[in-house]
Tab-separated table of C-alpha atoms in Angstrom:
chain	number	residue	atom	x	y	z
A	1	MET	CA	-15.999	8.359	35.933
A	2	ASN	CA	-14.871	11.265	32.999
A	3	GLU	CA	-17.746	12.804	31.245
A	4	PRO	CA	-17.323	11.638	27.461
A	5	ALA	CA	-16.070	13.870	25.144
A	6	ASN	CA	-18.070	16.926	23.605
A	7	VAL	CA	-18.913	16.463	20.042
A	8	ILE	CA	-19.445	17.791	16.668
A	9	MET	CA	-20.731	16.292	13.835
A	10	VAL	CA	-20.272	17.083	9.993
A	11	GLN	CA	-22.770	15.751	7.327
A	12	GLY	CA	-22.792	17.065	3.488
A	13	THR	CA	-26.188	17.361	1.023
A	14	SER	CA	-23.783	14.928	-1.178
A	15	SER	CA	-19.947	13.704	-1.579
A	16	HIS	CA	-17.385	15.867	-1.836
A	17	ALA	CA	-19.868	18.693	-0.513
A	18	GLY	CA	-16.989	19.711	1.914
A	19	LYS	CA	-17.509	17.257	5.007
A	20	SER	CA	-13.501	15.964	5.030
A	21	ILE	CA	-12.184	20.100	5.189
A	22	LEU	CA	-14.075	21.158	7.777
A	23	ALA	CA	-13.994	18.476	10.339
A	24	THR	CA	-10.790	18.878	8.917
A	25	ALA	CA	-10.662	22.993	10.184
A	26	LEU	CA	-12.752	22.352	13.186
A	27	CYS	CA	-9.956	19.405	14.326
A	28	ARG	CA	-7.254	21.891	14.231
A	29	ILE	CA	-9.491	25.217	15.789
A	30	PHE	CA	-10.632	22.796	18.735
A	31	ALA	CA	-6.603	21.382	19.365
A	32	GLN	CA	-5.899	25.014	19.050
A	33	ASP	CA	-8.422	25.926	21.687
A	34	GLY	CA	-6.179	23.897	23.927
A	35	TYR	CA	-8.408	20.674	23.318
A	36	GLN	CA	-7.325	16.683	23.123
A	37	VAL	CA	-9.221	16.049	19.398
A	38	ALA	CA	-10.101	13.415	17.515
A	39	PRO	CA	-11.700	12.484	14.577
A	40	PHE	CA	-14.458	9.610	14.079
A	41	LYS	CA	-15.630	8.629	10.764
A	42	ALA	CA	-17.939	5.149	11.452
A	43	GLN	CA	-16.846	4.122	7.423
A	44	ASN	CA	-15.217	5.700	5.211
A	45	MET	CA	-15.274	4.162	0.808
A	46	SER	CA	-11.983	5.159	-0.724
A	47	LEU	CA	-8.669	3.694	-1.844
A	48	ASN	CA	-6.812	6.649	-0.664
A	49	SER	CA	-6.195	4.906	2.888
A	50	PHE	CA	-3.029	5.102	5.317
A	51	VAL	CA	-1.339	3.413	7.941
A	52	THR	CA	-1.313	3.815	11.569
A	53	PRO	CA	1.916	3.201	14.006
A	54	ASP	CA	1.286	0.231	14.634
A	55	GLY	CA	0.126	-1.221	11.122
A	56	GLY	CA	-3.796	-0.947	10.480
A	57	GLU	CA	-5.620	0.443	7.305
A	58	ILE	CA	-7.326	3.869	8.016
A	59	GLY	CA	-9.088	6.168	5.367
A	60	ARG	CA	-6.462	8.745	4.783
A	61	SER	CA	-8.802	11.454	4.993
A	62	GLN	CA	-8.905	10.570	9.435
A	63	ALA	CA	-4.906	9.978	9.000
A	64	VAL	CA	-5.147	13.764	8.010
A	65	GLN	CA	-7.385	14.892	10.184
A	66	ALA	CA	-5.069	13.180	13.639
A	67	ALA	CA	-2.414	15.236	11.977
A	68	ALA	CA	-4.558	18.747	11.726
A	69	ALA	CA	-5.779	17.615	15.321
A	70	MET	CA	-2.075	17.065	16.440
A	71	VAL	CA	-2.390	13.398	17.430
A	72	GLU	CA	-1.175	10.386	15.918
A	73	PRO	CA	-3.695	8.353	13.776
A	74	ARG	CA	-5.219	5.103	15.179
A	75	VAL	CA	-7.846	2.773	13.959
A	76	GLU	CA	-10.712	3.336	15.969
A	77	MET	CA	-11.253	7.174	13.987
A	78	ASN	CA	-11.979	5.012	11.306
A	79	PRO	CA	-13.296	1.619	12.188
A	80	VAL	CA	-14.850	0.513	8.948
A	81	LEU	CA	-12.945	1.339	5.469
A	82	LEU	CA	-14.284	-0.231	2.459
A	83	LYS	CA	-12.115	-0.204	-0.093
A	84	PRO	CA	-13.382	-0.524	-4.039
A	85	GLU	CA	-12.309	-3.297	-5.825
A	86	ALA	CA	-14.050	-4.361	-9.683
A	87	GLU	CA	-17.077	-6.215	-10.372
A	88	ALA	CA	-18.629	-3.861	-7.787
A	89	ARG	CA	-17.084	-5.471	-4.676
A	90	SER	CA	-15.079	-4.064	-1.800
A	91	GLN	CA	-12.410	-4.937	0.608
A	92	VAL	CA	-13.714	-4.360	3.394
A	93	VAL	CA	-11.347	-3.613	6.442
A	94	VAL	CA	-12.745	-3.798	9.930
A	95	MET	CA	-10.101	-1.933	12.481
A	96	GLY	CA	-7.212	-1.528	10.604
A	97	ARG	CA	-7.555	-5.136	8.856
A	98	PRO	CA	-9.231	-6.638	5.951
A	99	GLN	CA	-11.750	-9.100	6.369
A	100	VAL	CA	-13.676	-10.452	3.514
A	101	ARG	CA	-14.832	-9.508	0.033
A	102	LYS	CA	-18.967	-7.847	-0.657
A	103	SER	CA	-20.518	-7.091	-3.190
A	104	ALA	CA	-22.958	-3.961	-2.109
A	105	ARG	CA	-26.138	-6.130	-1.705
A	106	GLU	CA	-23.644	-8.210	0.790
A	107	TYR	CA	-21.921	-5.492	2.606
A	108	TYR	CA	-25.839	-4.408	3.633
A	109	GLU	CA	-26.199	-7.821	5.361
A	110	LEU	CA	-23.006	-7.351	6.705
A	111	LYS	CA	-23.388	-3.591	8.020
A	112	GLN	CA	-25.178	-4.650	11.571
A	113	GLU	CA	-23.195	-6.818	12.443
A	114	LEU	CA	-20.257	-4.096	12.051
A	115	TRP	CA	-22.734	-1.392	14.320
A	116	PRO	CA	-21.316	-2.755	17.949
A	117	THR	CA	-17.281	-2.371	16.402
A	118	ILE	CA	-18.429	1.281	15.245
A	119	THR	CA	-19.931	2.704	18.715
A	120	SER	CA	-17.176	0.654	21.006
A	121	SER	CA	-14.713	2.186	18.350
A	122	LEU	CA	-16.604	6.411	19.567
A	123	ASP	CA	-16.749	5.681	22.634
A	124	ALA	CA	-13.674	4.393	23.521
A	125	LEU	CA	-12.143	7.794	21.655
A	126	ARG	CA	-15.147	9.770	23.829
A	127	ARG	CA	-13.489	8.780	27.201
A	128	GLU	CA	-9.799	8.945	26.048
A	129	TYR	CA	-10.077	12.629	24.552
A	130	ASP	CA	-11.978	15.940	25.180
A	131	ILE	CA	-13.756	16.306	21.862
A	132	VAL	CA	-14.443	14.128	18.757
A	133	VAL	CA	-15.398	14.725	15.729
A	134	ILE	CA	-17.517	12.688	13.650
A	135	GLU	CA	-17.418	13.473	9.999
A	136	GLY	CA	-20.593	11.566	8.012
A	137	ALA	CA	-20.319	9.947	4.427
A	138	GLY	CA	-22.405	11.105	1.102
A	139	SER	CA	-25.399	12.265	1.838
A	140	PRO	CA	-27.924	11.680	5.097
A	141	ALA	CA	-31.383	11.798	2.291
A	142	GLU	CA	-29.883	8.375	0.805
A	143	ILE	CA	-33.591	7.336	1.890
A	144	ASN	CA	-33.506	4.468	-0.630
A	145	LEU	CA	-30.238	3.066	1.624
A	146	LYS	CA	-31.496	4.674	5.082
A	147	GLN	CA	-32.397	1.510	6.506
A	148	HIS	CA	-28.609	0.593	6.378
A	149	ASP	CA	-27.222	3.733	7.368
A	150	ILE	CA	-23.998	2.757	10.348
A	151	VAL	CA	-22.916	6.533	9.192
A	152	ASN	CA	-24.719	9.304	8.928
A	153	MET	CA	-27.841	10.208	11.557
A	154	ARG	CA	-27.722	6.680	12.973
A	155	VAL	CA	-24.271	7.297	14.361
A	156	ALA	CA	-25.986	11.376	15.371
A	157	ARG	CA	-28.240	9.747	17.124
A	158	TYR	CA	-26.246	8.035	19.053
A	159	ALA	CA	-23.352	10.693	19.816
A	160	ARG	CA	-26.829	12.966	20.970
A	161	SER	CA	-23.991	15.302	17.983
A	162	PRO	CA	-25.212	18.289	17.388
A	163	VAL	CA	-24.861	18.249	13.362
A	164	LEU	CA	-23.495	20.562	10.720
A	165	LEU	CA	-24.936	20.260	6.912
A	166	VAL	CA	-22.365	21.606	4.238
A	167	GLY	CA	-23.934	21.896	1.096
A	168	ASP	CA	-21.259	22.716	-2.610
A	169	ILE	CA	-22.592	26.465	-3.707
A	170	ASP	CA	-20.334	25.740	-6.856
A	171	ARG	CA	-22.184	22.807	-8.309
A	172	GLY	CA	-25.696	25.223	-8.260
A	173	GLY	CA	-28.718	24.447	-6.442
A	174	VAL	CA	-26.750	24.677	-2.718
A	175	PHE	CA	-30.516	26.400	-1.942
A	176	ALA	CA	-32.846	22.961	-3.028
A	177	GLN	CA	-29.807	20.585	-1.674
A	178	ILE	CA	-30.655	21.820	1.937
A	179	VAL	CA	-33.865	22.373	2.037
A	180	GLY	CA	-34.393	19.288	-0.126
A	181	THR	CA	-31.940	17.173	2.806
A	182	MET	CA	-34.132	18.761	5.565
A	183	VAL	CA	-37.315	17.299	4.309
A	184	LEU	CA	-36.620	13.964	3.398
A	185	LEU	CA	-34.967	12.964	7.206
A	186	GLU	CA	-36.712	11.677	10.409
A	187	PRO	CA	-38.028	14.876	12.631
A	188	GLU	CA	-36.002	13.426	15.565
A	189	GLU	CA	-32.990	13.921	13.034
A	190	ARG	CA	-33.816	17.339	12.149
A	191	ALA	CA	-33.330	18.277	15.563
A	192	LEU	CA	-30.334	17.356	15.601
A	193	VAL	CA	-29.000	20.069	12.907
A	194	THR	CA	-27.728	22.979	13.872
A	195	GLY	CA	-26.793	24.718	11.700
A	196	HIS	CA	-26.527	25.180	7.632
A	197	VAL	CA	-22.753	26.143	6.243
A	198	ILE	CA	-22.200	27.079	2.507
A	199	ASN	CA	-19.114	25.420	0.884
A	200	LYS	CA	-16.991	26.883	-1.570
A	201	PHE	CA	-18.382	30.766	-2.933
A	202	ARG	CA	-17.366	32.599	-4.684
A	203	GLY	CA	-18.146	36.187	-4.782
A	204	ASP	CA	-19.674	38.665	-2.842
A	205	PRO	CA	-21.550	37.363	0.056
A	206	SER	CA	-23.775	39.598	0.612
A	207	LEU	CA	-25.371	38.862	-2.638
A	208	LEU	CA	-26.145	35.637	-0.603
A	209	THR	CA	-28.277	37.426	2.485
A	210	SER	CA	-31.984	37.393	1.056
A	211	GLY	CA	-31.363	33.246	0.482
A	212	LEU	CA	-29.004	32.500	3.772
A	213	HIS	CA	-32.941	34.395	5.413
A	214	LEU	CA	-35.333	32.448	3.900
A	215	LEU	CA	-33.206	29.247	4.308
A	216	GLU	CA	-33.700	29.567	7.951
A	217	GLU	CA	-37.602	30.488	7.104
A	218	HIS	CA	-38.200	27.086	5.940
A	219	THR	CA	-36.179	24.802	7.806
A	220	GLY	CA	-36.040	26.584	10.748
A	221	VAL	CA	-32.435	26.478	10.661
A	222	PRO	CA	-29.916	29.169	10.744
A	223	ALA	CA	-26.671	29.386	8.428
A	224	ILE	CA	-24.237	29.428	10.742
A	225	GLY	CA	-21.075	29.940	7.681
A	226	VAL	CA	-20.483	31.065	4.054
A	227	LEU	CA	-16.918	29.343	3.269
A	228	PRO	CA	-15.230	30.726	0.603
A	229	TYR	CA	-13.669	28.968	-2.506
A	230	PHE	CA	-10.177	28.989	-1.436
A	231	PHE	CA	-6.670	28.225	-4.207
A	232	ASP	CA	-3.738	29.201	-1.715
A	233	ILE	CA	-4.594	25.776	0.939
A	234	HIS	CA	-3.291	23.010	0.578
A	235	VAL	CA	-4.816	19.731	2.430
A	236	PRO	CA	-4.842	16.405	1.133
A	237	GLU	CA	-7.990	15.334	-0.947
A	238	GLU	CA	-10.026	12.576	0.562
A	239	ASP	CA	-11.393	11.548	-3.238
A	240	SER	CA	-10.192	11.101	-6.558
A	241	LEU	CA	-12.642	14.025	-7.616
A	242	GLY	CA	-9.918	16.141	-6.663
A	243	LEU	CA	-7.711	15.292	-9.000
A	244	VAL	CA	-6.842	18.080	-11.444
A	245	ALA	CA	-3.999	18.958	-13.759
A	246	GLN	CA	-1.583	21.978	-12.677
A	247	ARG	CA	-2.615	24.725	-15.455
A	248	LEU	CA	1.288	25.132	-16.035
A	249	SER	CA	1.808	26.733	-19.785
A	250	ASP	CA	4.136	24.961	-21.820
A	251	LYS	CA	6.708	27.529	-20.922
A	252	GLU	CA	6.593	27.617	-17.391
A	253	THR	CA	6.577	23.658	-17.656
A	254	ILE	CA	10.262	22.415	-17.039
A	255	VAL	CA	9.193	18.839	-15.993
A	256	ASP	CA	6.210	16.913	-17.195
A	257	VAL	CA	5.491	14.256	-15.555
A	258	ALA	CA	2.351	11.882	-16.805
A	259	VAL	CA	1.248	9.889	-14.255
A	260	MET	CA	-1.198	7.576	-15.510
A	261	ARG	CA	-5.051	8.105	-14.298
A	262	LEU	CA	-6.375	3.805	-13.462
A	263	PRO	CA	-9.150	3.511	-12.962
A	264	HIS	CA	-8.971	2.354	-9.209
A	265	VAL	CA	-6.141	4.632	-8.619
A	266	ALA	CA	-5.182	4.794	-4.904
A	267	ASN	CA	-2.859	6.751	-2.411
A	268	PHE	CA	-2.789	10.015	-5.407
A	269	ASP	CA	-1.779	11.641	-3.037
A	270	ASP	CA	1.783	10.420	-3.599
A	271	PHE	CA	1.888	13.230	-5.978
A	272	ASP	CA	0.813	16.033	-3.733
A	273	PRO	CA	4.388	16.886	-3.561
A	274	LEU	CA	5.703	17.002	-6.953
A	275	ARG	CA	2.741	19.535	-7.691
A	276	HIS	CA	4.432	21.641	-5.572
A	277	GLU	CA	7.618	21.626	-7.238
A	278	HIS	CA	7.964	24.818	-9.268
A	279	GLY	CA	8.415	24.681	-12.933
A	280	VAL	CA	6.944	21.142	-12.261
A	281	ARG	CA	3.245	19.954	-13.901
A	282	VAL	CA	1.211	16.796	-13.300
A	283	ARG	CA	-0.575	15.423	-15.492
A	284	PHE	CA	-3.414	12.556	-14.607
A	285	VAL	CA	-3.631	10.890	-18.263
A	286	ARG	CA	-6.574	8.560	-19.337
A	287	GLY	CA	-5.875	8.144	-22.824
A	288	VAL	CA	-2.678	8.167	-25.529
A	289	ASP	CA	-4.531	11.234	-26.893
A	290	GLU	CA	-3.520	12.610	-23.336
A	291	PHE	CA	0.090	10.973	-22.942
A	292	GLY	CA	2.074	13.841	-25.286
A	293	GLN	CA	6.058	13.598	-24.675
A	294	PRO	CA	6.375	13.596	-20.599
A	295	ASP	CA	10.043	14.202	-19.186
A	296	LEU	CA	8.581	11.134	-16.500
A	297	VAL	CA	6.056	8.805	-17.208
A	298	VAL	CA	4.754	7.109	-13.103
A	299	ILE	CA	2.624	4.118	-12.894
A	300	PRO	CA	0.319	4.445	-9.429
A	301	GLY	CA	-1.289	2.129	-7.012
A	302	SER	CA	-4.436	0.611	-7.778
A	303	LYS	CA	-6.977	-1.556	-5.733
A	304	THR	CA	-6.883	-4.083	-8.506
A	305	THR	CA	-3.755	-4.501	-9.552
A	306	VAL	CA	-4.839	-6.880	-13.105
A	307	ASP	CA	-7.687	-5.066	-14.099
A	308	ASP	CA	-5.875	-1.532	-14.061
A	309	LEU	CA	-3.552	-3.649	-15.923
A	310	ASP	CA	-5.594	-4.747	-18.268
A	311	TRP	CA	-7.382	-1.378	-18.995
A	312	LEU	CA	-3.616	0.084	-20.022
A	313	ARG	CA	-3.523	-2.265	-22.767
A	314	SER	CA	-7.230	-0.958	-23.460
A	315	GLN	CA	-6.683	2.157	-24.230
A	316	GLY	CA	-3.393	1.094	-25.901
A	317	LEU	CA	-1.228	3.406	-22.625
A	318	ALA	CA	0.607	0.071	-21.937
A	319	ASP	CA	2.645	0.320	-25.697
A	320	ARG	CA	2.632	3.982	-25.266
A	321	ILE	CA	4.863	3.720	-21.925
A	322	SER	CA	7.114	0.722	-22.813
A	323	SER	CA	8.010	2.791	-26.314
A	324	ALA	CA	7.803	5.606	-24.430
A	325	ARG	CA	10.095	4.368	-22.111
A	326	GLN	CA	12.436	2.458	-24.910
A	327	ALA	CA	13.429	6.215	-26.395
A	328	GLY	CA	14.662	7.270	-23.421
A	329	THR	CA	11.758	7.991	-21.233
A	330	PRO	CA	12.358	7.488	-17.232
A	331	VAL	CA	9.395	5.160	-16.128
A	332	ILE	CA	8.390	4.592	-12.216
A	333	GLY	CA	5.212	2.137	-10.368
A	334	ILE	CA	4.016	2.569	-6.526
A	335	CYS	CA	3.046	-0.628	-5.106
A	336	ALA	CA	0.586	-2.098	-7.656
A	337	GLY	CA	2.616	-0.084	-10.369
A	338	PHE	CA	5.204	-1.267	-9.463
A	339	GLN	CA	3.781	-5.131	-9.470
A	340	MET	CA	2.700	-3.819	-13.615
A	341	LEU	CA	6.347	-3.233	-14.256
A	342	GLY	CA	7.451	-6.518	-13.809
A	343	LYS	CA	7.171	-9.806	-16.147
A	344	GLU	CA	4.733	-11.550	-14.788
A	345	LEU	CA	1.832	-10.954	-11.891
A	346	ARG	CA	0.684	-14.628	-10.339
A	347	ASP	CA	-2.354	-15.092	-8.622
A	348	PRO	CA	-3.113	-18.885	-8.050
A	349	ASP	CA	-5.339	-17.908	-5.656
A	350	GLY	CA	-7.986	-15.666	-6.909
A	351	VAL	CA	-6.987	-13.249	-4.168
A	352	GLU	CA	-7.242	-10.051	-7.096
A	353	SER	CA	-7.819	-11.267	-9.983
A	354	ASP	CA	-9.896	-14.837	-11.380
A	355	ARG	CA	-7.037	-15.338	-13.616
A	356	PRO	CA	-3.727	-17.946	-12.486
A	357	GLY	CA	-1.384	-15.281	-14.258
A	358	THR	CA	-1.232	-12.430	-16.046
A	359	PRO	CA	2.001	-10.981	-18.144
A	360	GLY	CA	3.331	-7.467	-16.802
A	361	LEU	CA	4.239	-5.078	-18.802
A	362	GLY	CA	8.052	-6.579	-18.751
A	363	LEU	CA	10.237	-3.409	-18.105
A	364	LEU	CA	11.577	-4.649	-15.155
A	365	PRO	CA	12.908	-8.368	-14.542
A	366	THR	CA	10.811	-8.824	-10.944
A	367	SER	CA	7.181	-11.065	-11.143
A	368	THR	CA	4.581	-10.743	-8.129
A	369	ALA	CA	2.627	-13.074	-6.450
A	370	PHE	CA	-0.242	-12.329	-4.877
A	371	GLN	CA	-1.020	-13.557	-1.265
A	372	SER	CA	-4.396	-13.301	0.371
A	373	GLU	CA	-2.483	-11.528	3.636
A	374	LYS	CA	-2.291	-7.843	3.612
A	375	VAL	CA	0.990	-6.172	4.040
A	376	THR	CA	0.273	-2.843	5.920
A	377	HIS	CA	3.478	-1.175	7.757
A	378	GLN	CA	5.253	1.960	8.346
A	379	VAL	CA	8.532	1.893	7.213
A	380	THR	CA	11.941	3.675	7.083
A	381	ALA	CA	14.353	3.108	4.277
A	382	ARG	CA	17.791	4.403	3.250
A	383	VAL	CA	18.454	4.569	-0.718
A	384	THR	CA	20.851	1.876	-1.817
A	385	GLY	CA	20.800	2.122	-5.690
A	386	GLY	CA	23.112	5.429	-6.567
A	387	ARG	CA	22.935	5.466	-10.470
A	388	GLY	CA	20.048	6.918	-13.173
A	389	LEU	CA	16.954	8.332	-11.452
A	390	LEU	CA	18.334	8.212	-7.961
A	391	ALA	CA	22.052	9.672	-8.319
A	392	GLY	CA	21.472	12.217	-6.416
A	393	CYS	CA	20.296	10.967	-3.640
A	394	ARG	CA	22.459	7.682	-2.363
A	395	GLY	CA	21.964	7.838	1.175
A	396	ALA	CA	19.316	9.613	1.228
A	397	ALA	CA	17.177	8.031	4.316
A	398	LEU	CA	13.526	8.035	3.409
A	399	THR	CA	9.938	7.852	5.329
A	400	GLY	CA	6.929	6.207	3.690
A	401	TYR	CA	3.964	3.240	4.248
A	402	GLU	CA	3.351	-0.116	2.933
A	403	ILE	CA	-0.291	-1.385	1.198
A	404	HIS	CA	-0.042	-4.411	-1.029
A	405	MET	CA	-1.288	-7.794	-0.759
A	406	GLY	CA	1.689	-8.990	-3.492
A	407	VAL	CA	5.021	-10.334	-3.092
A	408	SER	CA	7.344	-9.379	-5.783
A	409	PRO	CA	10.726	-11.855	-4.622
A	410	GLU	CA	13.996	-9.643	-3.279
A	411	GLN	CA	16.282	-9.298	-6.038
A	412	SER	CA	19.244	-7.668	-4.002
A	413	PRO	CA	21.225	-6.810	-6.624
A	414	MET	CA	18.596	-4.661	-8.194
A	415	SER	CA	17.234	-3.513	-5.390
A	416	PRO	CA	17.803	0.122	-4.566
A	417	PHE	CA	16.194	1.174	-1.152
A	418	ALA	CA	17.541	-1.307	1.873
A	419	ILE	CA	14.290	-1.387	4.569
A	420	GLU	CA	15.145	-0.614	8.013
A	421	THR	CA	11.939	-0.783	10.215
A	422	ARG	CA	8.718	-1.965	9.775
A	423	SER	CA	6.094	-0.592	12.259
A	424	GLY	CA	8.916	1.003	14.672
A	425	LEU	CA	10.644	-2.785	14.560
A	426	SER	CA	14.181	-3.594	13.358
A	427	ALA	CA	14.105	-4.646	9.776
A	428	GLU	CA	17.147	-5.735	7.293
A	429	SER	CA	15.577	-6.310	3.689
A	430	SER	CA	15.399	-4.776	0.539
A	431	ASP	CA	12.221	-3.040	-1.557
A	432	GLY	CA	11.587	-2.692	-4.839
A	433	ALA	CA	14.054	-2.606	-8.393
A	434	ILE	CA	15.670	-0.803	-10.619
A	435	ASP	CA	17.022	-1.198	-14.051
A	436	ASP	CA	20.867	-1.389	-15.328
A	437	GLU	CA	20.481	2.209	-16.528
A	438	GLY	CA	18.535	3.387	-13.415
A	439	MET	CA	15.496	4.512	-15.819
A	440	THR	CA	12.716	2.122	-14.535
A	441	LEU	CA	12.054	2.353	-11.204
A	442	GLY	CA	9.951	0.494	-9.208
A	443	THR	CA	9.202	0.217	-5.406
A	444	TYR	CA	6.131	-0.639	-2.275
A	445	MET	CA	7.001	2.174	-0.218
A	446	HIS	CA	4.030	4.896	-0.859
A	447	GLY	CA	5.297	8.413	0.073
A	448	LEU	CA	8.187	7.742	-1.417
A	449	PHE	CA	7.865	11.693	-2.830
A	450	HIS	CA	7.379	13.126	0.262
A	451	ASN	CA	10.697	12.531	0.682
A	452	ARG	CA	12.769	15.488	-0.519
A	453	GLU	CA	16.543	14.447	-1.337
A	454	LEU	CA	15.004	11.553	-3.790
A	455	ARG	CA	12.167	13.774	-4.805
A	456	ARG	CA	14.691	16.061	-6.216
A	457	SER	CA	16.895	13.689	-7.189
A	458	VAL	CA	14.174	12.060	-9.770
A	459	LEU	CA	12.611	15.644	-11.142
A	460	GLU	CA	16.629	16.630	-11.325
A	461	PHE	CA	17.321	13.771	-13.454
A	462	ALA	CA	14.526	13.887	-15.714
A	463	ALA	CA	15.142	17.621	-15.954
A	464	SER	CA	18.939	16.814	-17.349
A	465	ARG	CA	17.501	14.441	-20.124
A	466	ARG	CA	15.550	17.432	-21.852
A	467	GLY	CA	19.169	19.323	-21.348
A	468	VAL	CA	17.086	22.141	-19.044
A	469	ALA	CA	18.092	23.330	-15.075
A	470	LEU	CA	14.968	22.943	-12.667
A	471	PRO	CA	14.289	25.380	-10.571
A	472	PRO	CA	15.562	25.798	-7.307
A	473	SER	CA	12.852	23.938	-4.884
A	474	GLY	CA	11.017	26.146	-2.906
A	475	ASP	CA	10.076	26.033	0.564
A	476	GLY	CA	7.135	23.268	-0.556
A	477	VAL	CA	3.677	22.639	1.710
A	478	ASP	CA	4.544	22.079	5.428
A	479	LEU	CA	1.511	20.897	6.493
A	480	ASP	CA	1.103	22.268	9.943
A	481	THR	CA	1.081	25.962	8.096
A	482	GLU	CA	-1.575	25.058	5.750
A	483	TYR	CA	-3.828	23.504	8.576
A	484	ASP	CA	-3.302	26.787	10.261
A	485	LYS	CA	-4.068	28.901	7.824
A	486	LEU	CA	-7.335	26.539	7.230
A	487	ALA	CA	-8.428	26.834	10.569
A	488	ALA	CA	-7.913	30.709	9.847
A	489	LEU	CA	-10.627	31.042	7.579
A	490	VAL	CA	-13.541	29.249	8.953
A	491	ARG	CA	-12.893	31.153	11.897
A	492	GLU	CA	-13.190	33.712	9.646
A	493	HIS	CA	-16.403	32.700	8.010
A	494	LEU	CA	-18.036	30.343	10.610
A	495	ASP	CA	-20.173	30.768	13.741
A	496	MET	CA	-17.746	29.443	16.030
A	497	ALA	CA	-19.737	30.465	18.979
A	498	HIS	CA	-22.818	28.796	17.396
A	499	VAL	CA	-20.529	26.122	17.283
A	500	ARG	CA	-19.359	25.478	20.674
A	501	ARG	CA	-22.405	27.066	22.158
A	502	ALA	CA	-24.323	23.478	20.273
A	503	MET	CA	-21.910	22.147	22.011
A	504	GLY	CA	-22.285	22.831	25.383
A	505	LEU	CA	-18.693	24.451	25.535
A	506	PRO	CA	-17.983	27.719	26.992
A	507	VAL	CA	-17.608	30.838	24.285
């Protein structure tokens, strides 16, 4: 029988400290070194999810880490995914499939039932891979929640994994973060921490030397890396804290894209390719004072469609979107955004709302009926509509993925996309809707803008409405290259020999 895979775990002093990015880097580093590597996160709370080839739903960060490791994503890499909904509830996705909706208190009671699923998933990965890179969640020092832990030190103890503890110096107080975390850990947990990592440092690293020595004196654990703040490596963000507007000036901006910053925005990495196009500014809009005069309006996905539609109305953004469309601005809705653009959202069984019916924005003549069964597929498709936004890409091949609990009856004459495969199986169906002018477009396909030919068609159409030309497309972002750049940066600034020794690997 083979020995189980070597493991390393990345935990943080807080959310957004840099756990995901370091875990991603380690996945690529070990893959470059010839190992078969799998990422693992026992429980992820995120609205940014991804669909595996067999139709399971996992956190987007584990899909990114799998890509960095050059392996296919699978549900064992993230056995428990929490998707927050309104009223402090979450949909609980277990092994890629939605199981229940629970409040935070109710979920605590469920956690112990999920522990065997978590351990069996980790065990399966350790049998099939050489190395498993484990990511924690939040902080291991949340002492009020510790008795319910299934993602941090409980996992480290189960796997007997060395732990790297990451702190974000950009927020300030990083030494207190790290020392305080270590103080609140149990002795057996502190013993697992093999190194501290300072993340997002700007400036001269020699200025940290005395602090790093004192840190080791206080904790007995060395600081093994100071990772610099970077702007030139583009790896998908795990959560919406990473949503920032591009700093293009009005003079530099050819096409201004306003994405509605819904309270429960999901799969916001749909817009990453737009942000990397020359002359395109992507703004995440929270209120009418930020709306401006965009060249393209996008309503993104959401886990709580009706609540977020109510929010658009309460903020005055629904009226502003309708007015912009009437004035000639194109509007695109993705997944929940597509549902909002229709005439009505029906929910007689209370799947997403306690209201049996909610009027939509009425910009497309479609209606949505919510159902209890979630649709999750990777898809391939082709552009069949050829007017307006899609005039330049008729016949183009598309790839994307579907994650939705509503069904919008097919409007064949209006559907701009033909689905050719779902989860690898042949499919003959249509997707989405487009109005007569080709100016209002809705689709269930996430990843739409990752398709270059369609993306350029949409942007060039928006630019032409202003009588300007969009600059030629750059080379875009090749994620493999970005993962390699990230790995090189971490190799330079992290003591990988120390990490290898802690894992029992040859140095």
